[in-house]
Coordinates of C-alpha atoms and ligand atoms in Angstrom, one line a residue:
X1 CA -24.5 20.4 -3.8
X2 CA -24.8 19.2 -0.2
X3 CA -21.1 20.0 0.2
X4 CA -21.8 23.7 -0.2
X5 CA -23.8 24.3 3.0
X6 CA -22.1 27.0 5.1
X7 CA -21.5 25.1 8.4
X8 CA -21.3 26.9 11.7
X9 CA -19.4 25.6 14.8
X10 CA -22.1 26.1 17.3
X11 CA -24.8 24.0 18.8
X12 CA -27.7 26.1 17.6
X13 CA -26.6 25.5 14.1
X14 CA -26.5 21.7 14.7
X15 CA -30.0 21.7 16.2
X16 CA -31.3 23.7 13.3
X17 CA -29.8 21.1 10.9
X18 CA -31.6 18.4 12.9
X19 CA -34.9 20.2 12.8
X20 CA -34.6 20.4 9.0
X21 CA -33.6 16.8 8.6
X22 CA -36.4 14.9 6.8
X23 CA -35.0 11.6 8.0
X24 CA -34.9 12.6 11.7
X25 CA -37.8 10.3 12.7
X26 CA -36.0 7.2 11.7
X27 CA -33.9 7.4 14.9
X28 CA -37.1 6.5 16.8
X29 CA -37.2 3.2 14.9
X30 CA -34.0 2.0 16.6
X31 CA -32.9 1.1 20.2
X32 CA -30.2 3.6 21.2
X33 CA -27.8 2.1 23.8
X34 CA -27.6 4.1 27.1
X35 CA -24.5 5.3 28.9
X36 CA -25.2 6.3 32.5
X37 CA -28.8 6.9 31.8
X38 CA -28.2 9.0 28.7
X39 CA -28.3 8.1 25.0
X40 CA -24.8 7.1 23.9
X41 CA -23.3 8.9 21.0
X42 CA -23.2 5.7 18.9
X43 CA -20.7 6.2 16.0
X44 CA -20.0 2.6 15.6
X45 CA -22.6 1.6 13.0
X46 CA -19.6 0.7 10.7
X47 CA -18.9 -2.2 13.0
X48 CA -22.3 -3.2 14.4
X49 CA -25.4 -1.3 13.5
X50 CA -28.1 -0.7 16.0
X51 CA -31.2 -2.8 16.6
X52 CA -34.4 -1.8 14.7
X53 CA -37.3 -1.9 17.2
X54 CA -39.3 -4.2 14.9
X55 CA -36.6 -6.8 14.8
X56 CA -37.3 -8.7 18.1
X57 CA -41.0 -9.0 17.2
X58 CA -40.1 -10.6 13.8
X59 CA -37.9 -13.1 15.5
X60 CA -40.5 -13.9 18.1
X61 CA -43.1 -14.3 15.3
X62 CA -40.9 -17.1 13.7
X63 CA -40.5 -18.7 17.1
X64 CA -44.3 -18.7 17.5
X65 CA -44.8 -20.1 14.0
X66 CA -42.4 -22.9 14.8
X67 CA -44.2 -23.5 18.1
X68 CA -47.7 -23.5 16.4
X69 CA -47.0 -25.0 13.0
X70 CA -44.0 -27.2 13.3
X71 CA -42.8 -28.4 9.9
X72 CA -45.8 -26.7 8.2
X73 CA -44.1 -23.4 8.8
X74 CA -42.0 -24.2 5.7
X75 CA -45.0 -23.8 3.5
X76 CA -47.5 -21.6 5.3
X77 CA -47.8 -17.9 6.0
X78 CA -46.8 -14.7 4.3
X79 CA -43.1 -15.8 4.2
X80 CA -43.0 -19.6 4.4
X81 CA -39.5 -20.7 5.4
X82 CA -38.8 -22.3 2.0
X83 CA -39.3 -18.8 0.5
X84 CA -37.9 -16.7 3.2
X85 CA -34.7 -15.7 1.3
X86 CA -36.9 -13.8 -1.1
X87 CA -38.2 -11.5 1.6
X88 CA -35.4 -8.9 1.3
X89 CA -34.5 -9.2 -2.3
X90 CA -36.3 -6.0 -3.4
X91 CA -34.8 -3.7 -0.8
X92 CA -31.4 -5.2 -1.4
X93 CA -31.7 -4.6 -5.2
X94 CA -32.1 -0.9 -4.5
X95 CA -29.3 -0.8 -1.9
X96 CA -26.7 -2.4 -4.2
X97 CA -28.1 -1.6 -7.7
X98 CA -28.8 -5.1 -8.9
X99 CA -31.5 -7.1 -10.7
X100 CA -33.8 -9.5 -8.9
X101 CA -32.1 -12.6 -10.2
X102 CA -28.7 -11.3 -9.1
X103 CA -29.3 -11.3 -5.3
X104 CA -29.2 -14.0 -2.7
X105 CA -28.8 -13.9 1.1
X106 CA -27.1 -16.8 2.7
X107 CA -24.2 -17.8 5.1
X108 CA -21.9 -15.1 6.2
X109 CA -19.4 -12.8 4.4
X110 CA -16.2 -14.9 4.7
X111 CA -18.0 -18.1 3.7
X112 CA -19.6 -16.4 0.7
X113 CA -16.2 -15.0 -0.4
X114 CA -15.0 -18.6 -0.5
X115 CA -18.0 -19.8 -2.4
X116 CA -17.8 -17.0 -4.9
X117 CA -14.1 -17.6 -5.4
X118 CA -14.9 -21.3 -6.0
X119 CA -16.9 -20.1 -9.0
X120 CA -14.8 -17.1 -10.1
X121 CA -11.2 -17.9 -9.3
X122 CA -10.0 -20.4 -11.9
X123 CA -6.3 -20.0 -12.0
X124 CA -4.2 -21.4 -14.9
X125 CA -0.4 -21.5 -15.3
X126 CA -0.6 -18.4 -17.4
X127 CA -3.4 -16.6 -15.6
X128 CA -3.3 -17.0 -11.9
X129 CA -2.8 -13.6 -10.3
X130 CA -5.2 -12.0 -7.9
X131 CA -4.9 -8.2 -7.6
X132 CA -6.1 -6.8 -4.3
X133 CA -5.4 -4.0 -1.8
X134 CA -2.5 -4.3 0.7
X135 CA -3.8 -4.3 4.3
X136 CA -7.2 -5.7 3.3
X137 CA -9.4 -6.9 6.2
X138 CA -7.6 -9.9 7.6
X139 CA -10.4 -12.4 6.8
X140 CA -10.2 -11.4 3.1
X141 CA -6.4 -11.9 3.2
X142 CA -6.9 -15.4 4.6
X143 CA -9.6 -16.2 2.1
X144 CA -7.4 -15.2 -0.8
X145 CA -4.2 -16.9 0.6
X146 CA -5.9 -20.2 1.2
X147 CA -7.7 -20.2 -2.1
X148 CA -4.4 -19.6 -3.9
X149 CA -2.9 -22.5 -2.0
X150 CA -5.9 -24.8 -2.6
X151 CA -5.3 -24.4 -6.3
X152 CA -1.6 -25.3 -5.9
X153 CA -0.2 -21.8 -6.3
X154 CA 2.0 -19.7 -4.1
X155 CA 0.6 -16.6 -2.4
X156 CA 4.0 -15.0 -2.8
X157 CA 3.8 -15.1 -6.6
X158 CA 0.1 -15.2 -7.2
X159 CA -1.1 -12.3 -5.0
X160 CA -0.3 -8.8 -6.2
X161 CA -1.1 -6.0 -3.7
X162 CA -1.6 -2.3 -4.3
X163 CA 0.0 -0.3 -1.5
X164 CA 0.1 3.4 -0.9
X165 CA 3.1 5.1 -2.4
X166 CA 5.8 6.3 0.1
X167 CA 4.5 8.7 2.7
X168 CA 0.9 8.3 1.7
X169 CA -1.9 6.4 3.5
X170 CA -4.3 6.0 0.5
X171 CA -4.1 4.3 -2.8
X172 CA -5.2 6.0 -6.0
X173 CA -7.5 4.8 -8.7
X174 CA -4.8 5.5 -11.2
X175 CA -2.4 3.3 -9.3
X176 CA -4.9 0.5 -9.3
X177 CA -5.6 0.9 -13.0
X178 CA -2.0 0.9 -13.8
X179 CA -1.3 -2.3 -11.9
X180 CA -4.3 -4.1 -13.5
X181 CA -3.2 -3.0 -17.0
X182 CA 0.4 -4.0 -16.3
X183 CA -0.5 -7.5 -15.1
X184 CA -3.7 -7.8 -17.2
X185 CA -3.0 -10.9 -19.2
X186 CA -1.8 -12.8 -16.2
X187 CA -4.6 -11.8 -13.9
X188 CA -7.5 -14.2 -13.0
X189 CA -9.3 -12.0 -10.5
X190 CA -9.3 -8.4 -9.2
X191 CA -10.7 -8.2 -5.7
X192 CA -11.2 -5.0 -3.7
X193 CA -13.2 -3.7 -0.7
X194 CA -15.6 -1.0 -2.0
X195 CA -14.7 1.0 1.1
X196 CA -11.4 0.2 2.9
X197 CA -12.3 -0.7 6.5
X198 CA -9.3 1.0 8.0
X199 CA -8.9 4.3 6.1
X200 CA -12.6 4.7 5.1
X201 CA -11.5 5.3 1.5
X202 CA -14.2 4.6 -1.1
X203 CA -12.8 3.3 -4.4
X204 CA -14.0 4.2 -7.9
X205 CA -15.7 0.9 -8.5
X206 CA -17.0 1.8 -11.9
X207 CA -13.5 2.7 -13.2
X208 CA -11.9 -0.4 -11.7
X209 CA -14.6 -2.6 -13.3
X210 CA -13.9 -1.0 -16.7
X211 CA -10.2 -1.6 -16.6
X212 CA -10.5 -5.1 -15.1
X213 CA -12.8 -6.1 -18.0
X214 CA -10.4 -4.7 -20.6
X215 CA -8.0 -7.4 -19.4
X216 CA -10.5 -10.3 -19.4
X217 CA -10.2 -10.8 -15.6
X218 CA -13.2 -11.1 -13.2
X219 CA -13.9 -8.3 -10.6
X220 CA -15.2 -9.2 -7.2
X221 CA -16.0 -6.7 -4.5
X222 CA -16.2 -7.0 -0.7
X223 CA -18.9 -4.5 0.2
X224 CA -18.8 -4.9 4.0
X225 CA -18.2 -1.2 4.6
X226 CA -19.9 0.1 1.4
X227 CA -23.4 -1.5 1.6
X228 CA -26.1 0.7 3.0
X229 CA -23.4 3.5 3.2
X230 CA -22.8 4.7 -0.3
X231 CA -24.9 4.3 -3.5
X232 CA -23.9 1.2 -5.5
X233 CA -24.7 0.3 -9.1
X234 CA -23.3 -3.2 -9.3
X235 CA -25.1 -4.3 -12.4
X236 CA -24.6 -1.1 -14.3
X237 CA -20.9 -1.1 -13.4
X238 CA -20.7 -4.7 -14.7
X239 CA -19.2 -6.1 -11.5
X240 CA -19.0 -9.9 -11.7
X241 CA -19.7 -10.7 -8.1
X242 CA -19.9 -9.1 -4.7
X243 CA -20.5 -10.1 -1.1
X244 CA -21.4 -8.1 2.1
X245 CA -22.4 -8.6 5.7
X246 CA -25.6 -7.1 6.9
X247 CA -24.7 -6.3 10.5
X248 CA -22.7 -3.1 9.9
X249 CA -24.6 -0.2 8.2
X250 CA -27.5 -2.6 7.4
X251 CA -28.3 -3.1 11.2
X252 CA -29.4 -6.7 11.0
X253 CA -27.7 -8.0 14.1
X254 CA -24.5 -9.7 15.2
X255 CA -23.5 -12.5 12.8
X256 CA -26.5 -11.8 10.6
X257 CA -26.8 -13.6 7.3
X258 CA -24.7 -12.2 4.4
X259 CA -25.7 -10.8 1.0
X260 CA -24.4 -11.9 -2.4
X261 CA -24.6 -10.4 -5.8
X262 CA -23.8 -12.4 -9.0
X263 CA -24.0 -10.7 -12.3
X264 CA -26.9 -12.0 -14.4
X265 CA -24.6 -13.3 -17.1
X266 CA -23.5 -16.0 -14.6
X267 CA -26.4 -16.1 -12.2
X268 CA -28.8 -17.3 -15.0
X269 CA -26.3 -19.9 -16.3
X270 CA -27.0 -23.2 -14.5
X271 CA -23.8 -24.6 -16.0
X272 CA -21.6 -22.0 -14.4
X273 CA -19.3 -23.8 -11.9
X274 CA -20.1 -23.7 -8.2
X275 CA -20.1 -25.6 -5.0
X276 CA -23.7 -26.9 -4.8
X277 CA -26.2 -27.8 -2.2
X278 CA -29.9 -28.8 -2.2
X279 CA -31.2 -25.3 -1.8
X280 CA -29.5 -24.2 -5.0
X281 CA -31.4 -27.0 -6.8
X282 CA -34.1 -25.8 -9.2
X283 CA -36.9 -24.9 -6.8
X284 CA -39.7 -26.5 -9.0
X285 CA -38.2 -30.0 -8.7
X286 CA -36.0 -29.7 -5.5
X287 CA -38.2 -31.9 -3.4
X288 CA -38.1 -34.8 -5.9
X289 CA -34.7 -35.3 -4.3
X290 CA -33.1 -36.5 -7.5
X291 CA -29.6 -37.3 -8.3
X292 CA -27.5 -34.8 -10.4
X293 CA -27.6 -31.2 -9.4
X294 CA -29.6 -28.8 -11.6
X295 CA -29.1 -25.2 -10.6
X296 CA -31.9 -22.6 -10.1
X297 CA -31.1 -20.2 -12.9
X298 CA -30.6 -17.2 -10.6
X299 CA -28.3 -16.3 -7.7
X300 CA -30.4 -18.7 -5.6
X301 CA -28.6 -21.4 -7.5
X302 CA -25.6 -20.7 -5.1
X303 CA -27.6 -21.4 -2.0
X304 CA -26.4 -24.5 -0.1
X305 CA -28.7 -25.0 2.9
X306 CA -32.2 -24.0 4.0
X307 CA -32.1 -20.4 5.4
X308 CA -31.4 -19.8 9.1
X309 CA -34.8 -18.2 9.7
X310 CA -34.1 -16.8 13.2
X311 CA -31.0 -14.9 12.1
X312 CA -32.8 -13.9 8.9
X313 CA -35.9 -12.3 10.5
X314 CA -34.1 -9.0 11.6
X315 CA -33.1 -8.4 8.0
X316 CA -36.7 -7.8 7.2
X317 CA -37.0 -5.1 9.8
X318 CA -33.8 -3.4 8.8
X319 CA -34.3 -3.6 5.1
X320 CA -37.8 -2.2 5.3
X321 CA -36.4 0.9 7.0
X322 CA -33.8 1.3 4.2
X323 CA -36.6 1.0 1.7
X324 CA -38.6 3.7 3.5
X325 CA -35.7 6.1 3.9
X326 CA -34.2 5.4 0.4
X327 CA -30.5 5.3 -0.3
X328 CA -30.4 8.6 -2.1
X329 CA -31.8 10.5 0.9
X330 CA -29.6 8.6 3.3
X331 CA -26.5 9.4 1.3
X332 CA -27.4 13.1 1.1
X333 CA -27.7 13.3 4.8
X334 CA -24.6 11.1 5.3
X335 CA -22.5 13.5 3.2
X336 CA -23.7 16.4 5.3
X337 CA -23.1 14.7 8.6
X338 CA -19.6 13.6 7.8
X339 CA -18.7 16.9 6.1
X340 CA -19.9 18.7 9.2
X341 CA -17.7 16.4 11.4
X342 CA -14.7 17.2 9.1
X343 CA -15.5 20.9 9.3
X344 CA -15.6 20.9 13.1
X345 CA -12.5 18.8 13.6
X346 CA -10.6 21.0 11.2
X347 CA -11.5 24.0 13.3
X348 CA -9.4 22.6 16.2
X349 CA -6.1 24.6 16.1
X350 CA -3.5 22.6 14.2
X351 CA -0.9 22.8 17.0
X352 CA -3.4 21.2 19.5
X353 CA -4.6 18.4 17.2
X354 CA -3.5 15.0 18.3
X355 CA -4.9 13.4 15.2
X356 CA -4.9 13.6 11.4
X357 CA -7.9 12.7 9.3
X358 CA -6.6 10.1 6.8
X359 CA -10.0 9.5 5.1
X360 CA -10.3 11.3 1.8
X361 CA -11.7 14.9 1.9
X362 CA -13.9 14.6 -1.2
X363 CA -17.2 13.1 -0.2
X364 CA -17.2 11.0 -3.4
X365 CA -14.2 9.1 -2.1
X366 CA -15.6 8.2 1.3
X367 CA -18.7 7.0 3.1
X368 CA -19.9 7.9 6.6
X369 CA -16.7 6.9 8.4
X370 CA -13.8 9.2 9.2
X371 CA -10.5 7.6 10.4
X372 CA -8.6 9.7 12.8
X373 CA -4.9 8.7 12.7
X374 CA -3.6 9.6 16.2
X375 CA -0.3 10.3 17.8
X376 CA 0.7 8.6 21.1
X377 CA -2.2 10.3 22.8
X378 CA -4.7 8.4 20.7
X379 CA -5.6 5.8 23.3
X380 CA -6.1 8.5 25.9
X381 CA -8.4 10.4 23.5
X382 CA -10.3 7.2 22.9
X383 CA -10.7 6.6 26.6
X384 CA -11.7 10.2 27.2
X385 CA -14.5 9.8 24.6
X386 CA -15.7 6.5 26.0
X387 CA -16.0 8.0 29.4
X388 CA -18.3 10.7 27.9
X389 CA -20.7 8.1 26.4
X390 CA -19.2 8.0 22.9
X391 CA -19.1 4.6 21.2
X392 CA -16.6 4.4 18.4
X393 CA -13.6 2.1 17.8
X394 CA -9.9 1.9 18.1
X395 CA -7.6 0.1 15.6
X396 CA -3.9 -0.4 16.2
X397 CA -1.8 1.1 13.4
X398 CA -1.4 -1.4 10.6
X399 CA -0.2 1.1 8.0
X400 CA 3.4 1.4 7.1
X401 CA 5.8 2.8 9.7
X402 CA 4.3 6.2 9.7
X403 CA 6.0 8.8 11.9
X404 CA 7.3 8.3 15.4
X405 CA 4.7 7.6 18.0
X406 CA 1.9 7.0 15.5
X407 CA -0.3 4.8 17.5
X408 CA -3.5 3.9 15.7
X409 CA -6.8 4.9 14.3
X410 CA -10.0 6.0 15.9
X411 CA -12.8 5.2 13.5
X412 CA -16.0 7.3 13.8
X413 CA -19.0 6.8 11.7
X414 CA -22.0 9.0 12.1
X415 CA -24.7 7.1 10.3
X416 CA -27.6 9.0 8.6
X417 CA -30.2 6.4 9.7
X418 CA -30.0 7.2 13.4
X419 CA -27.4 9.8 14.2
X420 CA -27.9 13.6 14.5
X421 CA -26.0 16.8 13.8
X422 CA -26.2 17.5 17.5
X423 CA -24.3 14.3 18.2
X424 CA -21.6 15.3 15.7
X425 CA -21.3 18.7 17.3
X426 CA -21.1 17.1 20.8
X427 CA -18.5 14.6 19.6
X428 CA -16.3 17.3 18.0
X429 CA -16.7 19.4 21.2
X430 CA -15.3 16.5 23.3
X431 CA -12.3 16.0 20.9
X432 CA -11.7 19.8 21.0
X433 CA -11.7 19.8 24.9
X434 CA -9.3 16.9 24.9
X435 CA -6.9 18.6 22.5
X436 CA -7.1 21.9 24.3
X437 CA -6.2 20.5 27.8
Ligands
PLP501 C1 -16.6 -6.9 8.7 C2 -15.8 -7.5 7.6 C3 -15.7 -8.9 7.4 C4 -16.3 -9.8 8.4 O1 -16.5 -11.1 7.9 P1 -17.5 -12.1 8.6 O2 -17.4 -13.3 7.7 O3 -18.9 -11.5 8.5 O4 -17.2 -12.3 10.0 C5 -15.0 -9.4 6.3 N1 -14.4 -8.5 5.4 C6 -14.5 -7.2 5.6 C7 -13.8 -6.3 4.6 C8 -15.1 -6.6 6.7 O5 -15.2 -5.3 6.9

């Protein structure tokens, strides 16, 4: 539906889209970085989201509670520190499509992937494979490699990667399904990024879940680039576990605490294997400090330590804004913003274009981000944009040897929470001027 708007390549049209945008006031809830006195065009929310104006006050509030209450802050106030991890469960349930008992915020993404694999990767001689995407985010590759080794297996023979077929940059759901089916009875775990960080491709998570479960393997998802970006229905899809960071589209601050989903089947089973700590101990009797771990029968049972309150406080500000805006409205605007960007970039004459959009064209197969695969002029284009107050990012080419002079990727992510159609127009106008020089 939203794909069918008749876009126009002029600023009046962009301004009109902004004036009709029911989410336009959310921009005022964020600090927008300045470049030479003007608001930057911040298209880097896929890497580090902007700061909600409420965040600093919430951190300061906890500093004051610590100053005034000392240890009693653990038990007093609206969100006593022992309960603090519950503060963003409800907004997170809507964002990822989960039940209350399936969510916990703790640690950071890479740490959580290890903890979840400790529970869900149980390789045996006959079933030890992990199926994942080739060129996954490096941290995910290192997690998987080291887990395989910890269990005494060899990454060469235990990791099966899905790569794009020759000449392509994307993988297809059919390819993934075929590989899972082919290796099904030897596979322990299927692990994918919901959205690929480099190409911006959004996978069909529901389909992958279905096929994975036909084989009896577990499915885990890294949602770093999907959370707060595309609608997720983890519980309905039957995903076994997922982890995400909250500092990208979720705007919770550098190194902010990570989110975890564990399907109810396992979350409510205190005997399900895990690495344990005192904060996962059944809350009712935790402070009796007894021997022998007894898990809280929810995802909280995976918590190890007491929550880092100061890095947790900004999550409340950011998640509250997500709850107010709603994922459905955010996604509708996001589809329009990114489709508009695609439309404008496509209208640059082909022979001038120094880039190729490698992100899928269909909005169902992508989120906010477009990845512009550039020729040797890529770095100059990136520089040109930076000088004009655009914040986006540059990634060296890690795809297969693709064409002579292929240099890298400029990732641009207009986010529906705080970006505008005017910014998209302005950005495309800069790219167009560069190409037409
Ligand atoms: C951003 C990102 C990470 C970052 O991991 P941290 O542990 O939060 O530093 C990991 N995996 C993917 C896919 C990412 O996009």
